[in-house]
Amino acid sequence: DAKTTQPPSMDCAEGRAANLPCNHSTISGNEYVYWYRQIHSQGPQYIIHGLKNNETNEMASLIITEDRKSSTLILPHATLRDTAVYYCIVHRGGSNYKLTFGKGTLLTVNP
Amino acid sequence: DAGVIQSPRHEVTEMGQEVTLRCKLISGHNSLFWYRQTMMRGLELLIYFNNNVPIDDSGMPEDRFSAKMPNASFSTLKIQPSEPRDSAVYFCASTQQGVGGYTFGSGTRLTVV
């Protein structure tokens, strides 16, 4: 699976959009981009994933650049409960279905 | 759906004792993963199963660790004998292969003294 690079930490004001970047310049054509988050003392939580097209669900939006070398997770209206470590993972899927977590980005939402 | 259920939530044991961690998968999920999390090493994949069969156990630290899936809905992770360096939070996660993301349990916080 391709390696990802994320900033170690970011801050966001409550009610504003949080935009979390991820670089995955070595991604191959059949690899998906997954986002998870881990709130303190809880298990990681799946947020969203995508291959080429932008994706949106009730939690967030995922924007993938046309060359697929980077992506951005958008939390449109961040709340204090969104303070967590956010992990961007590139993964092929299929039969080799294991995810490797890096260090992620600690997002702190401030009042 | 009750989600992935892990037990116990907390375990404190003495060095040398056997420890068994338990995980109940979400109904219909056919892949099961055990992770360990520490401050130093982050989230590490220990082992994963597809359809009750162990697929990759390369992350299991040593022979003291073993994992089983006696049926499609249940798994155990055993440490025998336990050591202080095994202290960590152990998570299990399940998924239906090829569909969406993993669902993680709440974890077991293991302390070996």
CSV table of C-alpha atoms in Angstrom, one decimal:
chain,number,residue,atom,x,y,z
A,1,ASP,CA,0.0,0.0,0.0
A,2,ALA,CA,1.2,3.5,-0.8
A,3,LYS,CA,2.6,5.7,1.9
A,4,THR,CA,0.7,8.8,3.1
A,5,THR,CA,1.9,12.1,4.6
A,6,GLN,CA,-0.3,14.2,6.9
A,7,PRO,CA,0.5,17.2,9.1
A,8,PRO,CA,0.9,16.2,12.7
A,9,SER,CA,-1.6,18.7,14.0
A,10,MET,CA,-4.1,21.3,13.0
A,11,ASP,CA,-6.5,23.7,14.7
A,12,CYS,CA,-10.0,24.7,13.7
A,13,ALA,CA,-12.6,27.1,15.2
A,14,GLU,CA,-15.9,25.6,16.2
A,15,GLY,CA,-18.5,26.0,13.5
A,16,ARG,CA,-16.0,26.5,10.8
A,17,ALA,CA,-15.0,24.0,8.1
A,18,ALA,CA,-12.0,21.8,8.9
A,19,ASN,CA,-9.9,20.8,5.9
A,20,LEU,CA,-7.5,18.0,6.5
A,21,PRO,CA,-4.9,17.4,3.8
A,22,CYS,CA,-3.2,14.1,2.9
A,23,ASN,CA,-0.5,13.5,0.3
A,24,HIS,CA,-0.2,10.1,-1.4
A,25,SER,CA,2.0,10.7,-4.4
A,26,THR,CA,2.8,7.0,-5.0
A,27,ILE,CA,-0.8,5.9,-5.0
A,28,SER,CA,-1.5,3.3,-7.7
A,29,GLY,CA,-4.6,3.0,-9.9
A,30,ASN,CA,-6.4,0.4,-7.9
A,31,GLU,CA,-5.8,1.9,-4.4
A,32,TYR,CA,-8.5,3.6,-2.4
A,33,VAL,CA,-8.2,6.5,-0.1
A,34,TYR,CA,-9.7,5.8,3.4
A,35,TRP,CA,-10.2,8.2,6.3
A,36,TYR,CA,-10.6,7.1,9.9
A,37,ARG,CA,-10.6,9.1,13.1
A,38,GLN,CA,-9.9,8.2,16.7
A,39,ILE,CA,-11.4,10.2,19.5
A,40,HIS,CA,-9.5,9.9,22.7
A,41,SER,CA,-9.8,6.6,24.5
A,42,GLN,CA,-12.1,5.2,21.8
A,43,GLY,CA,-11.6,2.8,18.9
A,44,PRO,CA,-10.9,4.2,15.4
A,45,GLN,CA,-14.1,5.2,13.5
A,46,TYR,CA,-14.5,4.8,9.7
A,47,ILE,CA,-15.4,8.1,8.1
A,48,ILE,CA,-15.3,7.8,4.3
A,49,HIS,CA,-13.4,6.4,1.4
A,50,GLY,CA,-13.0,7.0,-2.3
A,51,LEU,CA,-11.2,5.9,-5.5
A,52,LYS,CA,-11.3,8.8,-8.0
A,53,ASN,CA,-14.5,10.8,-7.5
A,54,ASN,CA,-15.3,13.1,-4.7
A,55,GLU,CA,-17.5,11.5,-2.0
A,56,THR,CA,-19.8,12.9,0.6
A,57,ASN,CA,-21.7,11.3,3.5
A,58,GLU,CA,-23.3,12.4,6.6
A,59,MET,CA,-20.0,12.9,8.4
A,60,ALA,CA,-17.7,14.5,5.8
A,61,SER,CA,-16.7,15.1,2.2
A,62,LEU,CA,-13.6,13.7,0.5
A,63,ILE,CA,-12.0,15.6,-2.3
A,64,ILE,CA,-9.4,13.7,-4.4
A,65,THR,CA,-7.3,15.6,-6.9
A,66,GLU,CA,-7.5,14.6,-10.5
A,67,ASP,CA,-4.0,13.0,-10.5
A,68,ARG,CA,-5.0,11.3,-7.2
A,69,LYS,CA,-1.7,12.3,-5.5
A,70,SER,CA,-3.5,14.1,-2.7
A,71,SER,CA,-6.8,14.4,-1.0
A,72,THR,CA,-8.6,16.6,1.5
A,73,LEU,CA,-11.1,15.5,4.1
A,74,ILE,CA,-13.6,18.2,4.9
A,75,LEU,CA,-15.7,18.5,8.0
A,76,PRO,CA,-18.1,21.2,7.0
A,77,HIS,CA,-19.1,22.5,10.4
A,78,ALA,CA,-16.6,21.3,13.0
A,79,THR,CA,-17.8,20.8,16.6
A,80,LEU,CA,-15.8,20.2,19.8
A,81,ARG,CA,-16.7,16.5,19.5
A,82,ASP,CA,-14.7,16.4,16.2
A,83,THR,CA,-11.4,16.8,18.1
A,84,ALA,CA,-9.6,13.6,17.3
A,85,VAL,CA,-6.7,12.0,15.4
A,86,TYR,CA,-7.5,11.7,11.8
A,87,TYR,CA,-5.9,9.0,9.7
A,88,CYS,CA,-5.6,8.9,5.9
A,89,ILE,CA,-4.8,5.5,4.6
A,90,VAL,CA,-4.2,4.3,1.0
A,91,HIS,CA,-5.3,0.7,0.5
A,92,ARG,CA,-5.8,-1.7,-2.3
A,93,GLY,CA,-8.6,-3.7,-0.9
A,94,GLY,CA,-9.7,-7.0,-2.3
A,95,SER,CA,-8.3,-10.1,-0.7
A,96,ASN,CA,-5.4,-8.4,1.0
A,97,TYR,CA,-7.8,-6.4,3.2
A,98,LYS,CA,-5.6,-5.0,6.0
A,99,LEU,CA,-5.2,-1.4,6.9
A,100,THR,CA,-1.9,0.1,8.1
A,101,PHE,CA,-2.3,3.2,10.3
A,102,GLY,CA,0.3,6.0,10.4
A,103,LYS,CA,0.5,8.8,12.9
A,104,GLY,CA,-2.4,10.8,11.5
A,105,THR,CA,-3.3,14.4,12.2
A,106,LEU,CA,-4.5,15.6,15.6
A,107,LEU,CA,-7.3,18.0,14.9
A,108,THR,CA,-8.2,20.3,17.8
A,109,VAL,CA,-11.5,22.2,17.5
A,110,ASN,CA,-11.4,25.3,19.6
A,111,PRO,CA,-14.5,27.1,21.1
B,1,ASP,CA,-26.8,-3.7,15.8
B,2,ALA,CA,-24.6,-3.8,18.9
B,3,GLY,CA,-21.4,-3.3,17.0
B,4,VAL,CA,-18.1,-5.0,17.7
B,5,ILE,CA,-18.0,-6.1,21.3
B,6,GLN,CA,-14.8,-6.6,23.3
B,7,SER,CA,-14.3,-7.9,26.7
B,8,PRO,CA,-13.1,-7.2,29.2
B,9,ARG,CA,-12.8,-3.4,29.0
B,10,HIS,CA,-9.9,-3.3,31.4
B,11,GLU,CA,-7.6,-6.0,32.6
B,12,VAL,CA,-4.8,-5.8,35.2
B,13,THR,CA,-2.7,-8.9,35.6
B,14,GLU,CA,0.6,-9.9,37.0
B,15,MET,CA,3.6,-10.8,34.9
B,16,GLY,CA,3.6,-14.4,33.9
B,17,GLN,CA,-0.2,-14.8,34.0
B,18,GLU,CA,-2.3,-15.9,31.0
B,19,VAL,CA,-4.5,-13.2,29.5
B,20,THR,CA,-7.4,-13.8,27.2
B,21,LEU,CA,-9.1,-11.0,25.3
B,22,ARG,CA,-12.4,-11.6,23.6
B,23,CYS,CA,-14.1,-10.1,20.5
B,24,LYS,CA,-17.6,-10.6,19.0
B,25,LEU,CA,-17.9,-9.6,15.4
B,26,ILE,CA,-20.8,-7.8,13.8
B,27,SER,CA,-23.3,-10.3,12.3
B,28,GLY,CA,-22.5,-10.8,8.6
B,29,HIS,CA,-19.0,-9.6,8.8
B,30,ASN,CA,-16.4,-12.1,7.6
B,31,SER,CA,-13.1,-10.4,8.3
B,32,LEU,CA,-11.6,-9.9,11.8
B,33,PHE,CA,-8.6,-7.9,12.8
B,34,TRP,CA,-6.6,-7.5,16.0
B,35,TYR,CA,-4.7,-4.3,16.6
B,36,ARG,CA,-2.5,-3.1,19.5
B,37,GLN,CA,-2.0,0.5,20.4
B,38,THR,CA,0.7,2.1,22.4
B,39,MET,CA,2.0,5.7,22.7
B,40,MET,CA,5.4,4.6,21.3
B,41,ARG,CA,4.3,2.5,18.4
B,42,GLY,CA,0.8,3.7,17.5
B,43,LEU,CA,-1.8,1.3,16.0
B,44,GLU,CA,-0.2,-2.0,15.0
B,45,LEU,CA,-2.0,-4.8,13.2
B,46,LEU,CA,-1.3,-8.1,14.9
B,47,ILE,CA,-3.3,-10.6,12.9
B,48,TYR,CA,-6.3,-10.8,10.6
B,49,PHE,CA,-8.8,-13.5,9.6
B,50,ASN,CA,-11.0,-14.0,6.6
B,51,ASN,CA,-13.8,-16.5,7.0
B,52,ASN,CA,-12.3,-17.8,10.2
B,53,VAL,CA,-9.0,-18.5,8.5
B,54,PRO,CA,-5.9,-16.7,9.7
B,55,ILE,CA,-4.5,-14.8,6.7
B,56,ASP,CA,-1.6,-12.8,8.0
B,57,ASP,CA,-0.1,-13.1,11.5
B,58,SER,CA,3.2,-11.4,10.7
B,59,GLY,CA,2.4,-8.7,13.2
B,60,MET,CA,2.1,-11.1,16.2
B,61,PRO,CA,5.1,-10.1,18.3
B,62,GLU,CA,6.2,-13.5,19.5
B,63,ASP,CA,5.1,-17.0,20.3
B,64,ARG,CA,3.5,-15.8,23.5
B,65,PHE,CA,0.7,-14.4,21.5
B,66,SER,CA,-2.0,-16.6,19.8
B,67,ALA,CA,-5.3,-15.8,18.2
B,68,LYS,CA,-8.2,-18.0,17.3
B,69,MET,CA,-11.6,-17.8,15.6
B,70,PRO,CA,-13.6,-20.8,16.8
B,71,ASN,CA,-16.6,-19.7,14.8
B,72,ALA,CA,-17.7,-16.9,12.5
B,73,SER,CA,-18.7,-14.5,15.2
B,74,PHE,CA,-16.1,-14.8,17.9
B,75,SER,CA,-12.4,-14.5,18.3
B,76,THR,CA,-9.9,-14.6,21.2
B,77,LEU,CA,-6.4,-13.2,21.6
B,78,LYS,CA,-4.3,-15.0,24.2
B,79,ILE,CA,-1.0,-13.9,25.8
B,80,GLN,CA,0.8,-16.6,27.7
B,81,PRO,CA,2.9,-15.7,29.7
B,82,SER,CA,2.2,-12.0,29.9
B,83,GLU,CA,4.9,-9.4,30.3
B,84,PRO,CA,4.9,-5.7,31.3
B,85,ARG,CA,5.8,-4.7,27.8
B,86,ASP,CA,2.5,-6.2,26.6
B,87,SER,CA,0.6,-3.4,28.4
B,88,ALA,CA,-1.4,-1.6,25.7
B,89,VAL,CA,-4.9,-1.1,24.4
B,90,TYR,CA,-6.0,-4.0,22.2
B,91,PHE,CA,-8.6,-3.4,19.6
B,92,CYS,CA,-10.5,-5.8,17.4
B,93,ALA,CA,-12.3,-4.7,14.2
B,94,SER,CA,-14.5,-6.5,11.7
B,95,THR,CA,-15.7,-5.8,8.2
B,96,GLN,CA,-17.4,-7.5,5.4
B,97,GLN,CA,-14.6,-8.0,2.9
B,98,GLY,CA,-14.6,-5.6,0.1
B,99,VAL,CA,-17.4,-3.4,1.5
B,100,GLY,CA,-16.9,-0.1,3.2
B,101,GLY,CA,-14.6,0.3,6.2
B,102,TYR,CA,-13.8,-1.4,9.4
B,103,THR,CA,-15.9,-1.2,12.6
B,104,PHE,CA,-13.7,-1.2,15.7
B,105,GLY,CA,-14.6,-2.3,19.2
B,106,SER,CA,-14.1,-0.1,22.2
B,107,GLY,CA,-10.8,-1.8,23.1
B,108,THR,CA,-9.4,-3.7,26.0
B,109,ARG,CA,-6.9,-1.8,28.1
B,110,LEU,CA,-4.3,-4.3,29.4
B,111,THR,CA,-1.9,-3.5,32.2
B,112,VAL,CA,0.7,-6.1,33.1
B,113,VAL,CA,2.4,-5.4,36.4
